[in-house]
CSV table of C-alpha atoms and ligand atoms in Angstrom, one decimal:
chain,number,residue,atom,x,y,z
C,1195,MET,CA,51.7,-108.3,41.0
C,1196,ASN,CA,48.8,-107.3,38.3
C,1197,MET,CA,50.6,-104.5,37.2
C,1198,LEU,CA,53.3,-106.6,36.2
C,1199,ILE,CA,52.2,-109.1,34.5
C,1200,LYS,CA,50.4,-105.7,32.4
C,1201,ALA,CA,53.3,-104.2,32.1
C,1202,THR,CA,54.6,-107.2,30.3
C,1203,ALA,CA,52.4,-107.8,28.3
C,1204,PHE,CA,52.1,-104.4,27.3
C,1205,ALA,CA,56.0,-104.6,26.4
C,1206,ALA,CA,55.5,-107.6,24.5
C,1207,TYR,CA,52.8,-106.3,22.6
C,1208,LYS,CA,55.4,-103.1,21.7
C,1209,HIS,CA,58.1,-104.9,20.4
C,1210,ARG,CA,56.4,-107.4,18.6
C,1211,ASN,CA,58.4,-107.0,16.0
C,1212,GLN,CA,61.4,-106.3,17.7
C,1213,ARG,CA,64.8,-108.4,17.5
C,1214,ARG,CA,68.0,-108.3,19.4
C,1215,LYS,CA,71.3,-107.4,17.2
C,1216,ASP,CA,72.9,-111.5,18.4
C,1217,ALA,CA,73.1,-114.4,15.0
C,1218,ASP,CA,69.9,-116.0,16.1
C,1219,SER,CA,67.9,-112.8,16.2
C,1220,SER,CA,66.0,-113.2,19.9
C,1221,PRO,CA,63.1,-111.7,20.5
C,1222,TYR,CA,63.3,-108.7,21.7
C,1223,ILE,CA,61.4,-108.9,25.2
C,1224,ASN,CA,64.1,-111.4,26.1
C,1225,HIS,CA,65.8,-107.8,27.2
C,1226,PRO,CA,63.3,-106.6,29.1
C,1227,ILE,CA,62.7,-109.6,31.0
C,1228,ALA,CA,65.9,-110.4,32.3
C,1229,LEU,CA,65.9,-106.6,33.1
C,1230,ALA,CA,63.6,-107.7,35.5
C,1231,ASP,CA,65.2,-110.7,36.2
C,1232,ALA,CA,68.2,-109.8,37.0
C,1233,LEU,CA,66.1,-107.2,39.4
C,1234,ALA,CA,64.0,-109.2,41.7
C,1235,ASN,CA,66.6,-112.5,42.2
C,1236,GLU,CA,70.0,-111.7,42.1
C,1237,GLY,CA,69.6,-108.0,43.4
C,1238,ASP,CA,66.5,-109.2,45.7
C,1239,VAL,CA,64.5,-106.0,44.2
C,1240,GLY,CA,60.8,-106.1,45.8
C,1241,ASP,CA,59.8,-102.4,44.9
C,1242,GLU,CA,57.4,-103.3,42.2
C,1243,VAL,CA,57.5,-99.8,40.6
C,1244,VAL,CA,61.6,-100.1,39.8
C,1245,LEU,CA,60.7,-103.4,37.8
C,1246,ILE,CA,57.4,-102.4,35.9
C,1247,ALA,CA,60.2,-100.2,34.8
C,1248,ALA,CA,62.7,-102.2,33.8
C,1249,ILE,CA,60.4,-104.1,31.6
C,1250,LEU,CA,58.9,-100.7,29.8
C,1251,HIS,CA,62.5,-99.5,30.0
C,1252,ASP,CA,63.0,-99.4,26.5
C,1253,THR,CA,59.3,-98.5,25.2
C,1254,ILE,CA,60.2,-94.9,24.6
C,1255,GLU,CA,62.7,-95.0,23.0
C,1256,ASP,CA,62.1,-97.8,20.5
C,1257,THR,CA,58.6,-98.5,20.2
C,1258,GLU,CA,56.0,-96.1,18.7
C,1259,THR,CA,55.4,-95.4,22.9
C,1260,SER,CA,55.1,-92.1,24.6
C,1261,LEU,CA,55.6,-90.2,27.7
C,1262,GLU,CA,51.7,-90.0,28.4
C,1263,GLU,CA,51.1,-93.2,27.2
C,1264,LEU,CA,52.7,-94.6,29.5
C,1265,VAL,CA,51.1,-92.6,32.9
C,1266,ALA,CA,48.4,-93.0,31.2
C,1267,GLN,CA,48.6,-97.2,31.6
C,1268,PHE,CA,51.2,-97.6,34.4
C,1269,GLY,CA,51.1,-93.9,36.4
C,1270,ARG,CA,53.7,-91.0,36.9
C,1271,GLU,CA,55.9,-92.9,38.8
C,1272,VAL,CA,57.0,-95.6,36.8
C,1273,ALA,CA,56.5,-93.6,33.2
C,1274,GLU,CA,59.6,-90.6,34.6
C,1275,ILE,CA,61.6,-93.4,35.3
C,1276,VAL,CA,62.0,-95.0,31.4
C,1277,ALA,CA,61.1,-91.0,30.1
C,1278,GLU,CA,64.8,-90.8,32.8
C,1279,VAL,CA,66.8,-93.3,31.3
C,1280,THR,CA,66.2,-92.6,27.8
C,1281,ASP,CA,68.1,-91.5,25.4
C,1282,ASP,CA,67.2,-88.1,23.3
C,1283,LYS,CA,67.0,-90.1,19.8
C,1284,GLY,CA,67.5,-87.0,17.5
C,1285,LEU,CA,70.9,-86.7,19.3
C,1286,PRO,CA,73.8,-88.6,17.0
C,1287,LYS,CA,75.6,-91.9,18.5
C,1288,ALA,CA,78.1,-90.4,20.1
C,1289,GLU,CA,76.6,-87.7,22.0
C,1290,ARG,CA,74.1,-90.0,23.0
C,1291,LYS,CA,77.0,-92.1,25.3
C,1292,ARG,CA,78.6,-89.3,26.2
C,1293,LEU,CA,75.4,-87.8,28.0
C,1294,GLN,CA,74.3,-91.3,29.4
C,1295,VAL,CA,77.6,-91.3,31.1
C,1296,GLU,CA,77.6,-87.2,31.6
C,1297,HIS,CA,73.7,-88.0,33.1
C,1298,ALA,CA,73.9,-91.2,35.4
C,1299,VAL,CA,75.0,-89.7,38.8
C,1300,HIS,CA,71.9,-86.9,38.6
C,1301,ILE,CA,69.1,-89.6,37.8
C,1302,SER,CA,66.6,-91.0,40.3
C,1303,GLY,CA,67.3,-93.9,42.7
C,1304,LYS,CA,65.1,-96.0,40.8
C,1305,ALA,CA,66.3,-95.3,37.2
C,1306,LYS,CA,69.8,-96.1,38.5
C,1307,LEU,CA,68.3,-99.2,39.3
C,1308,VAL,CA,66.9,-99.5,36.0
C,1309,LYS,CA,69.9,-98.2,34.1
C,1310,LEU,CA,72.9,-100.7,36.4
C,1311,ALA,CA,70.2,-103.7,35.3
C,1312,ASP,CA,70.4,-102.5,31.2
C,1313,LYS,CA,74.2,-102.5,31.1
C,1314,ILE,CA,74.6,-105.7,33.3
C,1315,CYS,CA,72.0,-107.7,30.7
C,1316,ASN,CA,73.8,-106.8,27.4
C,1317,LEU,CA,77.4,-106.7,29.2
C,1318,ARG,CA,76.1,-110.6,29.4
C,1319,ASP,CA,74.6,-110.7,26.3
C,1320,ILE,CA,77.7,-108.8,24.3
C,1321,ALA,CA,79.8,-111.7,26.3
C,1322,ALA,CA,77.5,-114.6,25.1
C,1323,SER,CA,75.6,-114.0,22.2
C,1324,PRO,CA,76.9,-110.4,21.0
C,1325,PRO,CA,76.0,-108.6,17.4
C,1326,ALA,CA,77.0,-110.5,15.2
C,1327,ASP,CA,79.5,-107.7,13.3
C,1328,TRP,CA,81.0,-106.5,16.0
C,1329,SER,CA,84.7,-106.8,16.3
C,1330,VAL,CA,86.2,-107.4,19.5
C,1331,GLU,CA,87.5,-103.9,19.4
C,1332,ARG,CA,83.9,-102.9,19.6
C,1333,LYS,CA,82.8,-105.1,22.1
C,1334,ARG,CA,85.7,-104.0,24.1
C,1335,GLU,CA,84.1,-100.1,23.1
C,1336,TYR,CA,81.0,-100.8,24.3
C,1337,PHE,CA,82.7,-102.9,28.2
C,1338,ASP,CA,84.5,-99.6,29.0
C,1339,TRP,CA,82.0,-97.3,27.9
C,1340,ALA,CA,79.1,-99.4,29.7
C,1341,LYS,CA,81.9,-99.2,33.0
C,1342,ALA,CA,81.8,-95.1,32.6
C,1343,VAL,CA,78.1,-95.5,32.7
C,1344,VAL,CA,77.8,-97.4,36.0
C,1345,ALA,CA,80.1,-94.7,37.9
C,1346,GLY,CA,77.6,-93.0,37.9
C,1347,LEU,CA,75.4,-95.4,39.6
C,1348,ARG,CA,78.0,-96.1,42.2
C,1349,GLY,CA,76.5,-96.2,45.3
C,1350,VAL,CA,72.5,-96.7,44.8
C,1351,HIS,CA,72.4,-101.0,45.5
C,1352,PRO,CA,76.3,-102.7,46.2
C,1353,ALA,CA,75.4,-106.3,45.0
C,1354,LEU,CA,74.0,-105.2,41.3
C,1355,GLU,CA,77.3,-103.6,41.7
C,1356,ALA,CA,79.4,-106.4,42.1
C,1357,ILE,CA,77.5,-108.2,39.6
C,1358,PHE,CA,77.5,-105.8,37.5
C,1359,ASP,CA,82.0,-105.9,38.0
C,1360,LYS,CA,81.5,-110.0,37.7
C,1361,ALA,CA,79.4,-109.5,34.1
C,1362,TYR,CA,82.8,-107.2,33.1
C,1363,GLU,CA,85.1,-109.4,33.8
C,1364,ALA,CA,83.8,-111.1,30.0
C,1365,LYS,CA,85.3,-108.6,28.8
C,1366,PRO,CA,86.8,-109.8,25.3
C,1367,SER,CA,91.3,-109.4,25.2
C,1368,ALA,CA,92.3,-107.6,23.2
C,1369,VAL,CA,93.5,-109.9,19.2
H,1671,LIG,P1,74.6,-99.7,19.3
H,1671,LIG,O1,74.4,-98.2,20.7
H,1671,LIG,O2,74.0,-99.4,17.8
H,1671,LIG,O3,74.1,-101.2,20.0
H,1671,LIG,C1,74.4,-101.4,21.5
H,1671,LIG,C2,73.1,-101.8,22.0
H,1671,LIG,O4,72.2,-102.4,21.2
H,1671,LIG,C3,72.5,-102.4,23.7
H,1671,LIG,O5,72.9,-101.0,24.4
H,1671,LIG,C4,71.5,-103.1,23.3
H,1671,LIG,O6,70.4,-101.7,23.7
H,1671,LIG,C5,71.8,-103.4,22.2
H,1671,LIG,N1,71.6,-104.6,21.7
H,1671,LIG,C6,70.6,-105.4,21.0
H,1671,LIG,N2,71.1,-105.9,20.6
H,1671,LIG,C7,71.7,-106.8,21.3
H,1671,LIG,C8,73.2,-107.8,22.0
H,1671,LIG,N3,72.6,-109.0,21.2
H,1671,LIG,N4,74.5,-107.4,22.6
H,1671,LIG,C9,74.5,-105.9,23.1
H,1671,LIG,N5,73.2,-105.0,23.1
H,1671,LIG,C10,72.2,-105.9,22.0
H,1671,LIG,O7,76.0,-100.0,19.4
H,1671,LIG,P2,77.5,-98.7,20.3
H,1671,LIG,O8,77.4,-98.9,21.1
H,1671,LIG,O9,78.7,-99.4,19.5
H,1671,LIG,O10,76.8,-97.2,19.8
H,1671,LIG,C11,77.1,-96.8,18.7
H,1671,LIG,C12,78.4,-96.2,18.9
H,1671,LIG,O11,79.7,-96.9,17.9
H,1671,LIG,C13,78.7,-94.8,18.0
H,1671,LIG,O12,78.9,-93.4,18.9
H,1671,LIG,C14,79.5,-95.5,17.0
H,1671,LIG,O13,79.9,-94.3,16.2
H,1671,LIG,C15,80.3,-96.3,17.6
H,1671,LIG,N6,80.7,-97.4,16.3
H,1671,LIG,C16,82.2,-98.3,17.1
H,1671,LIG,C17,82.1,-98.9,15.3
H,1671,LIG,C18,83.9,-99.7,16.4
H,1671,LIG,O14,83.8,-100.4,15.6
H,1671,LIG,N7,84.8,-99.3,17.6
H,1671,LIG,C19,81.9,-99.5,14.8
H,1671,LIG,C20,80.6,-98.6,14.6
H,1671,LIG,C21,80.3,-97.7,15.5
H,1671,LIG,P3,68.8,-101.7,24.5
H,1671,LIG,O15,69.6,-102.1,26.0
H,1671,LIG,O16,69.0,-100.1,24.4
H,1671,LIG,O17,68.7,-102.8,24.0
H,1672,LIG,ZN1,68.1,-102.1,27.4
């Protein structure tokens, strides 16, 4: 519990100047907290390593945080899970999206849980509070890409996979 609170404080500090892309520019930290909430309270995941990794999952990718810093603060297991769900920002966007689909099946079970929660929460965000400038077509493409990533994650937690499928039902209709 203390480590989970430490991770929440750490992530809140690291993401302190960032906002989500919705019209209200919600505080970024709402997103990692939503992942941990979905895992713990919808998926009944009690593994604190998974919950801590969920809280930290976007720190390496989106803030000035190194793998070594996470190892020092939270231990190697947590840090490695965060690394597993981190895109290589040196690659073009389309390539990163392709690699997520390709890599999903090969990551660890704990990283699969974090990634599954990330996709659940992002579909919910796109349905309820989408990036302000996204067309319906772009939202639909994101839903289908998320589904392709989740195809590689399946088998690790059927109840959370069903929750993803439920979130996918909110895919916007074509105009
Ligand atoms: P982005 O990757 O730029 O944005 C999606 C990501 O933003 C999510 O994965 C999430 O990541 C984060 N995010 C922040 N706020 C929100 C929110 N409110 N709702 C949901 N997600 C949020 O966009 P795309 O996934 O579309 O990737 C870019 C790709 O799209 C490129 O390949 C590009 O070629 C293509 N593109 C398509 C267009 C189209 O109209 N079809 C137009 C322009 C580009 P996290 O969990 O990490 O926070
Ligand atoms: Zn995320």
